[in-house]
Short mmCIF file of C-alpha atoms in Angstrom, two decimals:
data_model
loop_
_atom_site.label_atom_id
_atom_site.label_comp_id
_atom_site.label_asym_id
_atom_site.label_seq_id
_atom_site.Cartn_x
_atom_site.Cartn_y
_atom_site.Cartn_z
CA MET A 1 -207.93 49.09 39.03
CA PRO A 2 -210.67 47.09 37.26
CA LYS A 3 -212.34 48.61 34.22
CA HIS A 4 -215.21 46.19 34.62
CA PRO A 5 -216.00 46.05 38.37
CA LEU A 6 -217.09 42.62 39.67
CA ASN A 7 -218.05 43.51 43.16
CA LEU A 8 -218.58 46.37 45.53
CA GLU A 9 -214.97 46.53 46.60
CA ASP A 10 -214.04 47.21 42.96
CA TYR A 11 -216.40 50.20 42.97
CA ARG A 12 -214.90 51.32 46.26
CA GLN A 13 -211.40 51.26 44.76
CA LEU A 14 -212.59 53.17 41.69
CA ALA A 15 -214.13 55.83 43.95
CA ARG A 16 -210.95 56.04 46.02
CA LEU A 17 -208.93 56.74 42.91
CA ARG A 18 -211.32 59.44 41.56
CA LEU A 19 -212.01 61.28 44.80
CA PRO A 20 -209.67 63.41 46.89
CA ARG A 21 -208.72 61.68 50.18
CA LEU A 22 -210.74 64.07 52.35
CA VAL A 23 -213.90 63.28 50.27
CA PHE A 24 -213.31 59.52 50.13
CA ASP A 25 -212.57 59.34 53.83
CA TYR A 26 -215.70 61.22 54.65
CA VAL A 27 -217.69 58.48 52.93
CA ASP A 28 -215.48 55.50 53.97
CA GLY A 29 -214.65 56.38 57.55
CA GLY A 30 -216.26 55.85 60.88
CA ALA A 31 -216.12 57.29 64.42
CA GLU A 32 -213.04 57.20 66.63
CA ASP A 33 -211.21 53.81 66.44
CA GLU A 34 -213.78 52.51 63.89
CA LEU A 35 -214.63 49.53 66.08
CA THR A 36 -218.31 49.69 65.12
CA LEU A 37 -217.43 50.05 61.46
CA ARG A 38 -215.49 46.78 61.58
CA ARG A 39 -218.02 45.08 63.84
CA ASN A 40 -220.81 45.72 61.32
CA ARG A 41 -218.93 43.61 58.79
CA ALA A 42 -217.77 40.97 61.23
CA ALA A 43 -221.32 40.40 62.50
CA PHE A 44 -222.54 39.67 58.93
CA GLU A 45 -219.53 37.46 58.19
CA ALA A 46 -220.19 35.35 61.29
CA ILE A 47 -223.65 34.33 60.15
CA ARG A 48 -223.72 31.10 58.22
CA LEU A 49 -226.41 30.18 55.68
CA ARG A 50 -228.01 26.73 55.69
CA PRO A 51 -229.01 25.82 52.13
CA ARG A 52 -231.70 23.39 51.02
CA CYS A 53 -231.24 21.09 48.13
CA LEU A 54 -233.53 19.61 45.44
CA VAL A 55 -235.69 22.74 45.32
CA ASP A 56 -236.83 24.07 41.97
CA VAL A 57 -235.01 27.39 41.70
CA SER A 58 -235.17 27.72 37.91
CA ARG A 59 -237.22 30.87 38.38
CA ARG A 60 -236.30 33.30 41.12
CA ARG A 61 -238.03 36.38 42.41
CA GLN A 62 -236.59 39.38 44.28
CA ALA A 63 -239.66 41.63 43.85
CA THR A 64 -241.49 42.58 47.06
CA SER A 65 -243.57 45.37 48.52
CA LEU A 66 -243.10 47.66 51.46
CA PHE A 67 -246.06 49.58 52.97
CA GLY A 68 -248.12 48.44 49.97
CA VAL A 69 -245.67 49.88 47.38
CA ALA A 70 -244.07 47.50 44.95
CA MET A 71 -240.27 47.42 44.56
CA ASP A 72 -237.98 45.25 42.46
CA MET A 73 -235.91 43.99 45.44
CA PRO A 74 -235.99 44.49 49.24
CA LEU A 75 -233.46 47.24 49.12
CA LEU A 76 -233.50 50.98 49.72
CA VAL A 77 -230.95 53.71 49.08
CA ALA A 78 -230.20 55.08 52.61
CA PRO A 79 -230.06 58.78 53.44
CA THR A 80 -226.57 60.22 53.14
CA GLY A 81 -225.38 63.83 53.24
CA LEU A 82 -223.30 66.07 50.94
CA ASN A 83 -223.53 63.75 48.00
CA GLY A 84 -222.76 66.61 45.63
CA MET A 85 -219.14 66.25 46.76
CA LEU A 86 -218.97 62.85 45.10
CA TRP A 87 -220.63 63.80 41.84
CA PRO A 88 -222.35 66.94 40.59
CA GLY A 89 -226.03 66.71 41.47
CA GLY A 90 -225.23 63.64 43.56
CA ASP A 91 -228.55 63.41 45.30
CA LEU A 92 -230.46 63.75 42.03
CA ALA A 93 -228.27 61.08 40.53
CA LEU A 94 -229.05 58.72 43.41
CA ALA A 95 -232.77 59.42 43.10
CA ARG A 96 -232.68 58.67 39.39
CA ALA A 97 -230.62 55.49 39.94
CA ALA A 98 -233.09 54.31 42.56
CA ALA A 99 -236.02 55.04 40.28
CA ARG A 100 -234.35 53.04 37.44
CA ALA A 101 -233.92 50.12 39.87
CA ASN A 102 -237.47 50.62 41.27
CA VAL A 103 -236.39 50.91 44.84
CA PRO A 104 -236.99 53.75 47.33
CA PHE A 105 -234.56 56.58 47.81
CA VAL A 106 -234.36 58.29 51.19
CA VAL A 107 -233.27 61.87 50.79
CA SER A 108 -231.34 63.33 53.69
CA THR A 109 -231.89 66.60 55.49
CA ALA A 110 -228.21 67.15 54.71
CA ALA A 111 -228.64 66.61 51.00
CA SER A 112 -226.90 68.80 48.40
CA ALA A 113 -230.25 69.20 46.63
CA THR A 114 -233.52 70.60 48.11
CA ILE A 115 -236.46 68.48 49.05
CA GLU A 116 -238.34 69.98 46.17
CA GLU A 117 -235.55 69.33 43.61
CA VAL A 118 -235.36 65.67 44.50
CA ALA A 119 -239.13 65.31 44.40
CA GLU A 120 -239.01 66.42 40.75
CA ALA A 121 -236.70 63.52 39.99
CA GLY A 122 -239.53 61.13 40.67
CA GLY A 123 -239.61 57.63 42.06
CA ASN A 124 -240.48 56.22 45.50
CA LEU A 125 -239.06 59.00 47.61
CA TRP A 126 -238.76 59.19 51.40
CA PHE A 127 -237.50 62.08 53.49
CA GLN A 128 -235.14 61.68 56.42
CA LEU A 129 -235.37 64.32 59.14
CA TYR A 130 -232.68 65.55 61.52
CA ILE A 131 -233.81 67.62 64.45
CA VAL A 132 -231.40 70.57 64.37
CA SER A 133 -233.93 73.01 65.75
CA ARG A 134 -237.68 72.65 66.34
CA ALA A 135 -238.52 75.51 64.00
CA MET A 136 -236.34 74.10 61.22
CA ALA A 137 -237.81 70.61 61.72
CA ASP A 138 -241.34 71.87 61.44
CA SER A 139 -240.41 73.75 58.27
CA LEU A 140 -238.80 70.71 56.73
CA VAL A 141 -241.76 68.45 57.58
CA GLU A 142 -244.10 70.98 56.00
CA ARG A 143 -241.99 71.28 52.92
CA ALA A 144 -241.80 67.44 52.57
CA LEU A 145 -245.58 67.26 52.87
CA ARG A 146 -246.14 69.94 50.25
CA ALA A 147 -243.65 68.22 47.89
CA GLY A 148 -245.60 64.98 47.97
CA TYR A 149 -243.43 62.71 50.15
CA LYS A 150 -245.41 59.92 51.73
CA THR A 151 -242.77 58.48 54.11
CA LEU A 152 -240.89 60.45 56.77
CA VAL A 153 -237.88 58.92 58.49
CA LEU A 154 -236.86 60.44 61.86
CA THR A 155 -233.19 59.84 62.75
CA VAL A 156 -232.71 59.59 66.53
CA ASP A 157 -229.03 58.46 66.98
CA VAL A 158 -227.39 61.89 66.55
CA PRO A 159 -228.00 63.91 69.74
CA VAL A 160 -224.41 65.04 69.08
CA SER A 161 -222.23 64.32 66.05
CA GLY A 162 -219.84 61.43 66.33
CA LYS A 163 -216.09 62.05 66.53
CA ARG A 164 -214.92 61.27 63.00
CA GLU A 165 -211.18 61.45 63.31
CA ARG A 166 -210.38 60.86 59.63
CA ASP A 167 -212.34 64.02 58.77
CA ALA A 168 -210.58 65.98 61.53
CA ARG A 169 -207.11 64.88 60.29
CA ASN A 170 -207.99 65.72 56.68
CA GLY A 171 -209.29 69.13 57.51
CA PHE A 172 -212.76 68.25 56.34
CA VAL A 173 -215.10 71.16 57.22
CA GLN A 174 -218.45 72.49 56.06
CA PRO A 175 -218.74 74.84 54.33
CA PHE A 176 -216.03 73.46 52.09
CA ARG A 177 -212.72 75.41 52.20
CA ILE A 178 -209.45 74.87 50.34
CA THR A 179 -206.36 74.92 52.56
CA PRO A 180 -202.77 74.31 51.45
CA SER A 181 -202.94 70.66 52.41
CA THR A 182 -206.31 70.03 50.84
CA ALA A 183 -205.20 71.94 47.71
CA LEU A 184 -202.55 69.33 47.09
CA ASP A 185 -205.03 66.58 47.64
CA VAL A 186 -207.48 68.19 45.17
CA LEU A 187 -204.80 68.96 42.56
CA GLY A 188 -204.01 65.18 42.53
CA HIS A 189 -207.56 64.56 41.37
CA PRO A 190 -208.06 66.95 38.45
CA ARG A 191 -211.17 65.38 36.96
CA TRP A 192 -213.02 65.70 40.26
CA ALA A 193 -211.64 69.22 40.75
CA TRP A 194 -212.78 70.27 37.31
CA GLN A 195 -216.33 68.96 37.93
CA ILE A 196 -216.56 70.78 41.23
CA ALA A 197 -215.23 74.01 39.73
CA ARG A 198 -217.67 73.76 36.81
CA HIS A 199 -220.73 73.07 38.95
CA GLY A 200 -219.82 74.85 42.17
CA ALA A 201 -219.00 73.58 45.65
CA PRO A 202 -221.87 71.53 47.15
CA GLN A 203 -224.01 73.11 49.81
CA LEU A 204 -226.47 71.81 52.37
CA LYS A 205 -229.38 73.17 50.38
CA ASN A 206 -232.15 72.17 52.73
CA MET A 207 -230.23 73.92 55.46
CA ALA A 208 -229.60 77.08 53.52
CA SER A 209 -233.28 77.90 52.99
CA ALA A 210 -235.10 81.08 53.92
CA GLU A 211 -236.22 79.48 57.13
CA ALA A 212 -232.63 79.20 58.30
CA SER A 213 -231.58 82.76 57.67
CA ASP A 214 -230.23 83.70 61.09
CA ILE A 215 -226.48 83.17 61.71
CA ASP A 216 -226.86 81.05 64.84
CA THR A 217 -229.22 78.54 63.14
CA GLN A 218 -227.09 78.49 59.99
CA SER A 219 -223.96 77.77 61.99
CA ALA A 220 -225.62 74.96 63.90
CA LEU A 221 -226.93 73.46 60.71
CA LEU A 222 -223.59 73.50 59.04
CA ALA A 223 -221.89 71.96 62.06
CA ARG A 224 -224.66 69.34 62.42
CA GLN A 225 -225.35 70.38 65.99
CA MET A 226 -228.58 68.56 66.71
CA ASP A 227 -231.27 69.44 69.27
CA ALA A 228 -230.19 67.03 72.07
CA SER A 229 -233.39 67.70 74.00
CA PHE A 230 -235.66 65.94 71.49
CA SER A 231 -237.43 63.19 73.42
CA TRP A 232 -240.59 60.96 73.66
CA ASP A 233 -243.10 63.81 73.83
CA ASP A 234 -241.55 65.36 70.78
CA LEU A 235 -241.84 62.03 68.88
CA ARG A 236 -245.54 61.94 69.71
CA ARG A 237 -245.96 65.49 68.51
CA LEU A 238 -244.25 64.57 65.21
CA ARG A 239 -246.54 61.57 64.89
CA ASP A 240 -249.54 63.86 65.29
CA ARG A 241 -248.16 66.36 62.84
CA TRP A 242 -247.17 63.96 60.02
CA PRO A 243 -250.20 62.35 58.33
CA HIS A 244 -248.44 59.70 56.38
CA ARG A 245 -246.00 56.87 57.11
CA LEU A 246 -243.45 57.62 59.91
CA LEU A 247 -240.39 55.44 60.62
CA VAL A 248 -237.78 55.97 63.34
CA LYS A 249 -234.11 55.28 62.36
CA GLY A 250 -231.18 54.63 64.64
CA VAL A 251 -232.72 52.20 67.08
CA LEU A 252 -230.57 49.50 68.71
CA ASN A 253 -232.53 48.71 71.95
CA ALA A 254 -235.53 46.36 71.82
CA GLU A 255 -237.13 48.13 74.78
CA ASP A 256 -236.91 51.42 72.96
CA ALA A 257 -238.37 49.78 69.83
CA ALA A 258 -241.44 48.64 71.78
CA ARG A 259 -241.91 52.12 73.25
CA ILE A 260 -241.48 53.73 69.82
CA ALA A 261 -244.09 51.29 68.41
CA ALA A 262 -246.54 52.40 71.13
CA CYS A 263 -246.16 55.98 69.86
CA GLY A 264 -247.89 54.89 66.68
CA VAL A 265 -245.04 54.83 64.16
CA ASP A 266 -245.30 52.61 61.09
CA GLY A 267 -241.78 51.06 61.12
CA ILE A 268 -238.40 50.94 62.77
CA ILE A 269 -234.93 51.13 61.16
CA ILE A 270 -232.27 49.38 63.14
CA SER A 271 -229.03 51.34 62.59
CA ASN A 272 -225.77 52.44 64.21
CA HIS A 273 -225.32 55.11 61.52
CA GLY A 274 -222.86 52.93 59.59
CA GLY A 275 -220.40 53.15 62.47
CA ARG A 276 -220.21 56.90 62.22
CA GLN A 277 -221.64 57.76 65.63
CA LEU A 278 -221.06 55.69 68.74
CA ASP A 279 -217.93 53.64 68.49
CA GLY A 280 -218.35 50.33 70.27
CA ALA A 281 -222.06 49.93 69.51
CA SER A 282 -223.79 46.71 68.61
CA ALA A 283 -224.17 45.83 64.96
CA PRO A 284 -227.79 46.05 63.79
CA ILE A 285 -227.79 42.48 62.44
CA GLU A 286 -226.90 41.32 65.95
CA VAL A 287 -229.92 42.92 67.55
CA LEU A 288 -232.40 42.17 64.73
CA PRO A 289 -233.82 38.92 66.24
CA ALA A 290 -234.57 40.70 69.59
CA MET A 291 -236.30 43.51 67.68
CA THR A 292 -238.54 41.23 65.70
CA ARG A 293 -239.66 39.69 69.05
CA ALA A 294 -240.29 43.07 70.59
CA VAL A 295 -242.47 44.66 67.90
CA GLN A 296 -244.86 43.59 65.17
CA LEU A 297 -244.01 46.48 62.86
CA PRO A 298 -241.91 46.30 59.65
CA ILE A 299 -238.29 46.38 60.67
CA LEU A 300 -235.63 47.62 58.31
CA LEU A 301 -231.88 47.50 58.80
CA ASP A 302 -228.80 49.28 57.63
CA SER A 303 -225.04 49.38 58.48
CA GLY A 304 -222.36 47.04 57.14
CA VAL A 305 -224.36 45.71 54.13
CA ARG A 306 -221.80 44.99 51.35
CA ARG A 307 -223.10 41.86 49.59
CA GLY A 308 -226.35 40.43 48.36
CA ALA A 309 -225.78 37.59 50.88
CA ASP A 310 -225.95 40.23 53.70
CA VAL A 311 -229.39 41.21 52.44
CA VAL A 312 -230.45 37.59 52.33
CA LYS A 313 -229.25 36.99 55.93
CA ALA A 314 -231.11 40.12 57.19
CA LEU A 315 -234.34 39.06 55.54
CA ALA A 316 -234.00 35.52 56.88
CA LEU A 317 -233.63 36.91 60.38
CA GLY A 318 -236.78 39.01 60.10
CA ALA A 319 -235.97 42.28 58.31
CA SER A 320 -238.68 43.55 55.90
CA ALA A 321 -235.96 45.28 53.79
CA VAL A 322 -232.42 46.56 53.94
CA LEU A 323 -230.89 50.00 53.29
CA ILE A 324 -227.52 50.60 51.71
CA GLY A 325 -225.58 53.83 52.15
CA ARG A 326 -221.87 53.59 51.45
CA ALA A 327 -222.46 51.03 48.75
CA THR A 328 -224.33 53.30 46.39
CA LEU A 329 -221.99 56.11 47.32
CA TYR A 330 -218.98 54.06 46.09
CA GLY A 331 -220.88 53.61 42.80
CA LEU A 332 -221.76 57.31 42.68
CA GLY A 333 -218.17 58.36 43.43
CA ALA A 334 -216.82 56.07 40.77
CA ARG A 335 -219.27 56.62 37.89
CA GLY A 336 -222.12 58.96 38.90
CA GLU A 337 -225.67 57.88 38.38
CA ASP A 338 -224.71 54.90 36.21
CA GLY A 339 -222.30 53.73 38.92
CA ALA A 340 -225.03 53.91 41.64
CA TYR A 341 -227.46 52.03 39.36
CA GLU A 342 -224.83 49.36 38.59
CA VAL A 343 -224.27 48.80 42.31
CA LEU A 344 -228.01 48.34 42.83
CA GLN A 345 -228.09 45.80 39.98
CA LEU A 346 -225.02 44.12 41.41
CA PHE A 347 -226.89 43.60 44.70
CA LYS A 348 -229.84 42.27 42.87
CA SER A 349 -227.78 39.71 40.94
CA GLU A 350 -226.00 38.61 44.16
CA ILE A 351 -229.33 38.24 46.00
CA ASP A 352 -230.58 36.15 43.05
CA ARG A 353 -227.50 33.95 43.03
CA VAL A 354 -227.68 33.34 46.78
CA GLN A 355 -231.37 32.46 46.49
CA ALA A 356 -230.53 29.81 43.94
CA LEU A 357 -227.69 28.34 46.03
CA ILE A 358 -229.71 28.10 49.26
CA GLY A 359 -232.85 26.80 47.58
CA CYS A 360 -235.20 29.75 48.07
CA PRO A 361 -236.89 30.89 44.78
CA ASP A 362 -238.75 33.83 46.32
CA VAL A 363 -237.36 36.36 48.88
CA ALA A 364 -240.78 36.14 50.57
CA GLY A 365 -239.85 32.62 51.59
CA LEU A 366 -236.72 33.59 53.51
CA ASP A 367 -236.85 32.70 57.21
CA ALA A 368 -234.63 31.58 60.04
CA THR A 369 -234.58 28.04 58.73
CA PHE A 370 -231.97 29.24 56.20
CA ILE A 371 -229.67 30.35 59.02
CA ASP A 372 -227.26 27.91 60.79
CA THR A 373 -228.21 28.35 64.43
CA SER A 374 -225.60 25.89 65.72
CA GLN A 375 -223.02 28.68 65.83
#
């Protein structure tokens, strides 16, 4: 394995070596046959860039702003859960890496650190909300508000949890338990096992608060059993309740996007949950052009982003910014905070190189003219 990773796949392989299989597969895997997981990559790979020549690209700029907040590149660290399994204090490490790179970090409801602990790490912090129960959601929203978060991200593509067969086969459960089969897996990764033993097994800390003290709620939280009744009236109620920026994540239908926009949200995140929910879903990059025609809000995108060229393609097709989830987790799993930061800088350097090669010195100038539409 490479001592000096050159690309994201190198970080992925380093993470695979360091982590037990059940932990790596939790990060790496998708739902059912993983058709959506593969389609996310195939969709990006099918897009061809159309470069321009004789453009002065001696100076190139990745810096941009989103909702009036400056960032060093049009990239965010997506919300992901149980990051403490990859590295002790995983969510705090990601928050610090994002702050070092001057990009937003979206902390998940299913984080291994509390909303308040992550807020103390500083940076441009967003909070992602799962609706497990109405009372719990109200409590989380109030806590995020008190902790100073200015952006709330409501995830709407998890009315039930996707069928992640790798996790089922590996005996992955929450709370974390050691079985004979997982014990052998863990013993084969002594460095990881020592770190977990030293720092304690990760918990869903936002879900283990005083507001979730009854057994039924606690069980639902740990099993990620969402409130499947959450609907349009509830979105409007959340809009009324939250006084700052509100985005809706998990949208793949342009008609839904238009209706969401009419509810007064500030932005939309096109996502299929990284292929971890509905197997056979469209790839976000495929529906991006229809979304940009349907709404005039900032549109962000995640799922399947593995290279700086993917970010450039998404921006050229109308995205305001792109979120990466597994990418920074591979860095975190390989090298902790430094690994996550290195992945962010890798993306920045790849974006920069693609800009030079297609003749676009500023990411603000990316548009559909850089995409080969003859395909």
